[in-house]
Tab-separated table of C-alpha atoms in Angstrom:
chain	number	residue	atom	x	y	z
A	1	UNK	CA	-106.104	115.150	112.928
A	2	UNK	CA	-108.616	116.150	109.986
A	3	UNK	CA	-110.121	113.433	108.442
A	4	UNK	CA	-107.588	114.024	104.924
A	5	UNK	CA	-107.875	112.832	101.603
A	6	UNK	CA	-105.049	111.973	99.731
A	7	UNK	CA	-104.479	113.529	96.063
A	8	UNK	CA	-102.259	111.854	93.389
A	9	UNK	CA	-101.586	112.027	89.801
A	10	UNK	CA	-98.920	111.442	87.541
A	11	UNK	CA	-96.838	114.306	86.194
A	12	UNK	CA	-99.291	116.947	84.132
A	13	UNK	CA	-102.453	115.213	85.005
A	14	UNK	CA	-104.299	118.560	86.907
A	15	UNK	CA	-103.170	117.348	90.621
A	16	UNK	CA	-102.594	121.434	90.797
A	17	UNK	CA	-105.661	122.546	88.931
A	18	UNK	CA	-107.640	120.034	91.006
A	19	UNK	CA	-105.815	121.153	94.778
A	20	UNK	CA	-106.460	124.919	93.758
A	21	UNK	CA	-109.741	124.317	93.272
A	22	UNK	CA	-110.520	122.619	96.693
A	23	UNK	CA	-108.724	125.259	98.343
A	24	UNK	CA	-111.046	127.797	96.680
A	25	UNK	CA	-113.967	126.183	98.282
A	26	UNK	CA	-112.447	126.661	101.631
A	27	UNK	CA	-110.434	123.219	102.223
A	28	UNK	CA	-106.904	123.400	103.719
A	29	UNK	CA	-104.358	121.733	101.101
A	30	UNK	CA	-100.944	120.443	102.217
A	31	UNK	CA	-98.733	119.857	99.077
A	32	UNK	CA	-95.950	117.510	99.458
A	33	UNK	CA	-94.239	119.762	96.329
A	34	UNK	CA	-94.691	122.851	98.134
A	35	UNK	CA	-93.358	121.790	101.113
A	36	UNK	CA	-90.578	119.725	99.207
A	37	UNK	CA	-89.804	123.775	98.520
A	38	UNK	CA	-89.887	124.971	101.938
A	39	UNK	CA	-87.558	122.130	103.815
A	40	UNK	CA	-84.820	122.953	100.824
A	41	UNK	CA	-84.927	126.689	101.310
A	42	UNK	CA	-81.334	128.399	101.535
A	43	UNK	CA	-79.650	128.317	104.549
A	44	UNK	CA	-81.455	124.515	105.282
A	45	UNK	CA	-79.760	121.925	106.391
A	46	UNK	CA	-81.348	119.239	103.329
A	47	UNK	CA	-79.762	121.921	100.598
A	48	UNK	CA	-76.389	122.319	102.605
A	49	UNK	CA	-76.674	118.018	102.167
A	50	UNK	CA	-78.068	118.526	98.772
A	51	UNK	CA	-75.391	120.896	97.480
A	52	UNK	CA	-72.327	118.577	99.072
A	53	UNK	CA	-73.556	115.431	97.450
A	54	UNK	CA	-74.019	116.997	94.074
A	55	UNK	CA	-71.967	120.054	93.761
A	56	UNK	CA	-72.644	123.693	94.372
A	57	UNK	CA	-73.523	123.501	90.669
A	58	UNK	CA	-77.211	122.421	91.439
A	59	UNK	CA	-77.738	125.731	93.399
A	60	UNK	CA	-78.463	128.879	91.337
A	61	UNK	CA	-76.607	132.312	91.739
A	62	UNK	CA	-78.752	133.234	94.368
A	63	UNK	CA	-77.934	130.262	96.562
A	64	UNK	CA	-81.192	128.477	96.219
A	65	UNK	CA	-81.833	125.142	94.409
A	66	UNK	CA	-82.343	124.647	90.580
A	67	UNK	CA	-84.883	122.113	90.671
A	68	UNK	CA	-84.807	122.000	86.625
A	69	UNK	CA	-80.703	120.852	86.936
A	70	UNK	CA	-81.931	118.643	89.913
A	71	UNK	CA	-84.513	116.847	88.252
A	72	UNK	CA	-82.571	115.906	85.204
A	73	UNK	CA	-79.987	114.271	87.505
A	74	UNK	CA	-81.978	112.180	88.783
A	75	UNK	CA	-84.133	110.966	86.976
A	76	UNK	CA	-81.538	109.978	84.898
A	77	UNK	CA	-79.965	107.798	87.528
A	78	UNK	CA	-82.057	105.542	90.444
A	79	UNK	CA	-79.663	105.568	92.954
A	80	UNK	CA	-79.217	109.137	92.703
A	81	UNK	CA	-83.019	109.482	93.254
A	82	UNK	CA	-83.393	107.115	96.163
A	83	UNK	CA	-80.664	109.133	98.087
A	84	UNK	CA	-82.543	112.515	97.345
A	85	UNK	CA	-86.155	110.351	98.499
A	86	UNK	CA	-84.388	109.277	102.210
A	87	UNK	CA	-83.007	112.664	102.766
A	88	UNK	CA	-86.391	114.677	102.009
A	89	UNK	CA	-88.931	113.021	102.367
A	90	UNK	CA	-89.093	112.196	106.185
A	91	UNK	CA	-88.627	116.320	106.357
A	92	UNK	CA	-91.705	116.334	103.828
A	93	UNK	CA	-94.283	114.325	105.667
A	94	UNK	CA	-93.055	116.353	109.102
A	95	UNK	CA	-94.433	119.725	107.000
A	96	UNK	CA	-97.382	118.501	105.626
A	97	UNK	CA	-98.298	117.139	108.753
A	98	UNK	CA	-97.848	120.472	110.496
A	99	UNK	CA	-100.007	122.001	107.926
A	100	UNK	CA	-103.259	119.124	108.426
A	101	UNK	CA	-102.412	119.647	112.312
A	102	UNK	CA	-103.596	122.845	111.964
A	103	UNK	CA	-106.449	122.524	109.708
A	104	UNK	CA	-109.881	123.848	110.296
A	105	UNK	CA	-112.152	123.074	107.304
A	106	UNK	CA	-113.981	120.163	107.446
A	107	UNK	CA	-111.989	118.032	105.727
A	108	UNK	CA	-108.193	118.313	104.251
A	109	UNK	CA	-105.989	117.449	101.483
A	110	UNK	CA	-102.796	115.776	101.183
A	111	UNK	CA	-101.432	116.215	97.808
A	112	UNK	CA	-98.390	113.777	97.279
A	113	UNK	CA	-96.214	114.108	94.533
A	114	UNK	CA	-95.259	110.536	93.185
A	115	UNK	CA	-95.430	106.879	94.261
A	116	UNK	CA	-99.114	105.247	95.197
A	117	UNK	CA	-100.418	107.637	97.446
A	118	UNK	CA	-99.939	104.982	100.392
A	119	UNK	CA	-99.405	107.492	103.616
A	120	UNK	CA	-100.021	107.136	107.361
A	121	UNK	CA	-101.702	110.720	106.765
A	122	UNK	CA	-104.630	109.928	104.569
A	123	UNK	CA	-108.169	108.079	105.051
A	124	UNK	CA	-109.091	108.042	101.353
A	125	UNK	CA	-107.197	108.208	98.138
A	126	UNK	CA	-108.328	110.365	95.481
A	127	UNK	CA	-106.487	110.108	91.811
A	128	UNK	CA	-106.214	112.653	89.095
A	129	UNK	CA	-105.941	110.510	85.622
A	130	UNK	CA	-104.800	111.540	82.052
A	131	UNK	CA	-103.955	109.559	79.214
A	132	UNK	CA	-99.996	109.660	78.601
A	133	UNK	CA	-99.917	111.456	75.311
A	134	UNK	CA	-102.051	114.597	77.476
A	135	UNK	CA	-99.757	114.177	79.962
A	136	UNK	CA	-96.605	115.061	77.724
A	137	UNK	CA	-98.336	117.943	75.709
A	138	UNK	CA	-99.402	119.367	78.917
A	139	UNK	CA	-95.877	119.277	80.368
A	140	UNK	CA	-94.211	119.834	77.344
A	141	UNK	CA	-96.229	123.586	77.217
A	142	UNK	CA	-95.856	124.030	80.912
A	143	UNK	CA	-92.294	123.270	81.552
A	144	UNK	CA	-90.605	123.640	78.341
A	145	UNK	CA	-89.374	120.289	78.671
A	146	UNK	CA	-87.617	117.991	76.038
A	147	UNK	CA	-90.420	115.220	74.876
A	148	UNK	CA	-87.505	112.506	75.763
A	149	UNK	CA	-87.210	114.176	79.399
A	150	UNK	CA	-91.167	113.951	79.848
A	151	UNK	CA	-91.042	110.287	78.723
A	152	UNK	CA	-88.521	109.129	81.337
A	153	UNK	CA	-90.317	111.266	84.478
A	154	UNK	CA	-93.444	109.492	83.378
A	155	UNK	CA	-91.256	106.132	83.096
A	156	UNK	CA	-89.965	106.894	86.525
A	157	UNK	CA	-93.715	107.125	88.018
A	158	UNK	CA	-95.826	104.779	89.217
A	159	UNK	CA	-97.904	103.202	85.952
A	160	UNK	CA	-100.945	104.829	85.152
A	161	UNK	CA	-103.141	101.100	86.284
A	162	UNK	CA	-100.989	100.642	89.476
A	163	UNK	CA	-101.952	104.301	90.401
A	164	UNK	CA	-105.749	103.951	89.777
A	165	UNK	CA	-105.728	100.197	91.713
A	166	UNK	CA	-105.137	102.080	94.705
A	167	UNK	CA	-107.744	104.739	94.549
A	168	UNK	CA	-111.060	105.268	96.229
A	169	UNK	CA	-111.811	108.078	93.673
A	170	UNK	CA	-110.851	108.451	90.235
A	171	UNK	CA	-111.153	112.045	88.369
A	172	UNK	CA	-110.658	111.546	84.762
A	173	UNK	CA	-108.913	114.334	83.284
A	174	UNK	CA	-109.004	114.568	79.991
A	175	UNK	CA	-111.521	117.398	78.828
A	176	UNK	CA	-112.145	120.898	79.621
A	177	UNK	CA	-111.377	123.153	82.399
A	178	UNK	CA	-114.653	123.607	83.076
A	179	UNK	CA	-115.404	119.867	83.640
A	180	UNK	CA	-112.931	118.937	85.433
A	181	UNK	CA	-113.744	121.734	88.100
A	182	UNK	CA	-117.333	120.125	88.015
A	183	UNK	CA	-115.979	116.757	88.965
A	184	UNK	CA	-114.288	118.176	92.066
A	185	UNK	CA	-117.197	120.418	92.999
A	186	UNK	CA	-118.971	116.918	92.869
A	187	UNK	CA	-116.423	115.295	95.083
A	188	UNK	CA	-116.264	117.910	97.766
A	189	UNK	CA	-120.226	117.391	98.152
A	190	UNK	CA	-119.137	113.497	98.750
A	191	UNK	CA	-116.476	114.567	101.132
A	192	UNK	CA	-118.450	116.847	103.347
A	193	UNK	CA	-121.361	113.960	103.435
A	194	UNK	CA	-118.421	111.290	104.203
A	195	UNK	CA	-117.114	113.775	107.192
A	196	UNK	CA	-120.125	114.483	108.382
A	197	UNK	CA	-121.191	110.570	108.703
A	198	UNK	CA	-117.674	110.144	110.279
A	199	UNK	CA	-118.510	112.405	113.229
A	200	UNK	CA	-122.048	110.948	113.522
């Protein structure tokens, strides 16, 4: 497999800015979220599951999942979550790993969506970081989300220190567009280097 670099960052951080990016200088990206979208497509078996455990109320007219109603459930309630974690996220890691399988740039990315970035699929861990208070504005504006429902996905995350303990890289996002496109520009120069030395 590609030598792959895992990408985390709590909720509104830039993960997406910062995976774009990459991709636009010609590295293959696997997102965990994305593909948390493909394995509950209709007619999957995870959203059949999905839709028994917690009513045909979480699906929208159209028969496909409102992830808005979803999230709210749980993460208002643990045990709620955990069930939803062991059902997708084996069918998760089995899509991104399809997608790094069949990688061709020189190195890839493996953007996971929550927890420590700890995965079987990555060599290095890369972290996007934002002070909390950015976090919420950001989210707030993005998602049109309550303040108090911001608060308790960030709550639900890994803390912003146990995140960073585990990193090999650390982009600090808390500027400008522009400089935070810089910083990755800057990394991907690392990256090829460290792939390159790898194949040596």
């Amino acid at each position: 497999m590609t030598y792959t670099i895992g990408l985390i960052g709590g909720i509104g951080s830039g993960k997406t800015t910062v995976s774009d990016h990459f991709e636009s200088l010609g590295i293959t990206v696997a997102d965990a979220d994305a593909a948390s979208r493909t394995v509950v497509k209709p007619g999957t078996p995870a959203l059949i599951e999905i839709a028994d455990h917690f009513g045909q109320e979480i699906l929208r007219a159209d028969g496909s999942l409102d992830r808005a109603k979803l999230r709210s459930v749980v993460f208002q309630d643990q045990t709620e979550r955990r069930w939803l974690e062991q059902l997708t996220v084996p069918l998760i890691l089995q899509e991104c790993r399809r997608i790094l399988d069949a990688a061709k740039s020189p190195y890839a990315i493996l953007v996971l969506s929550t927890g420590t970035g700890q995965s079987p699929l990555i060599q290095r861990l890369l972290v996007v970081d934002a002070p909390a208070d950015v976090q919420i504005a950001r989210t707030m504006a993005r998602d049109n989300n309550s303040r108090a429902l911001v608060e308790s996905i960030i709550a639900a995350q890994v803390d912003r220190e146990t995140r960073n303990s585990y990193a090999d890289d650390i982009i600090l996002n808390d500027g400008a567009v522009a400089d935070l496109l810089a910083k990755v520009e800057q990394l991907h120069e690392t990256y090829l280097q460290l792939t390159h030395e790898a194949k040596v």
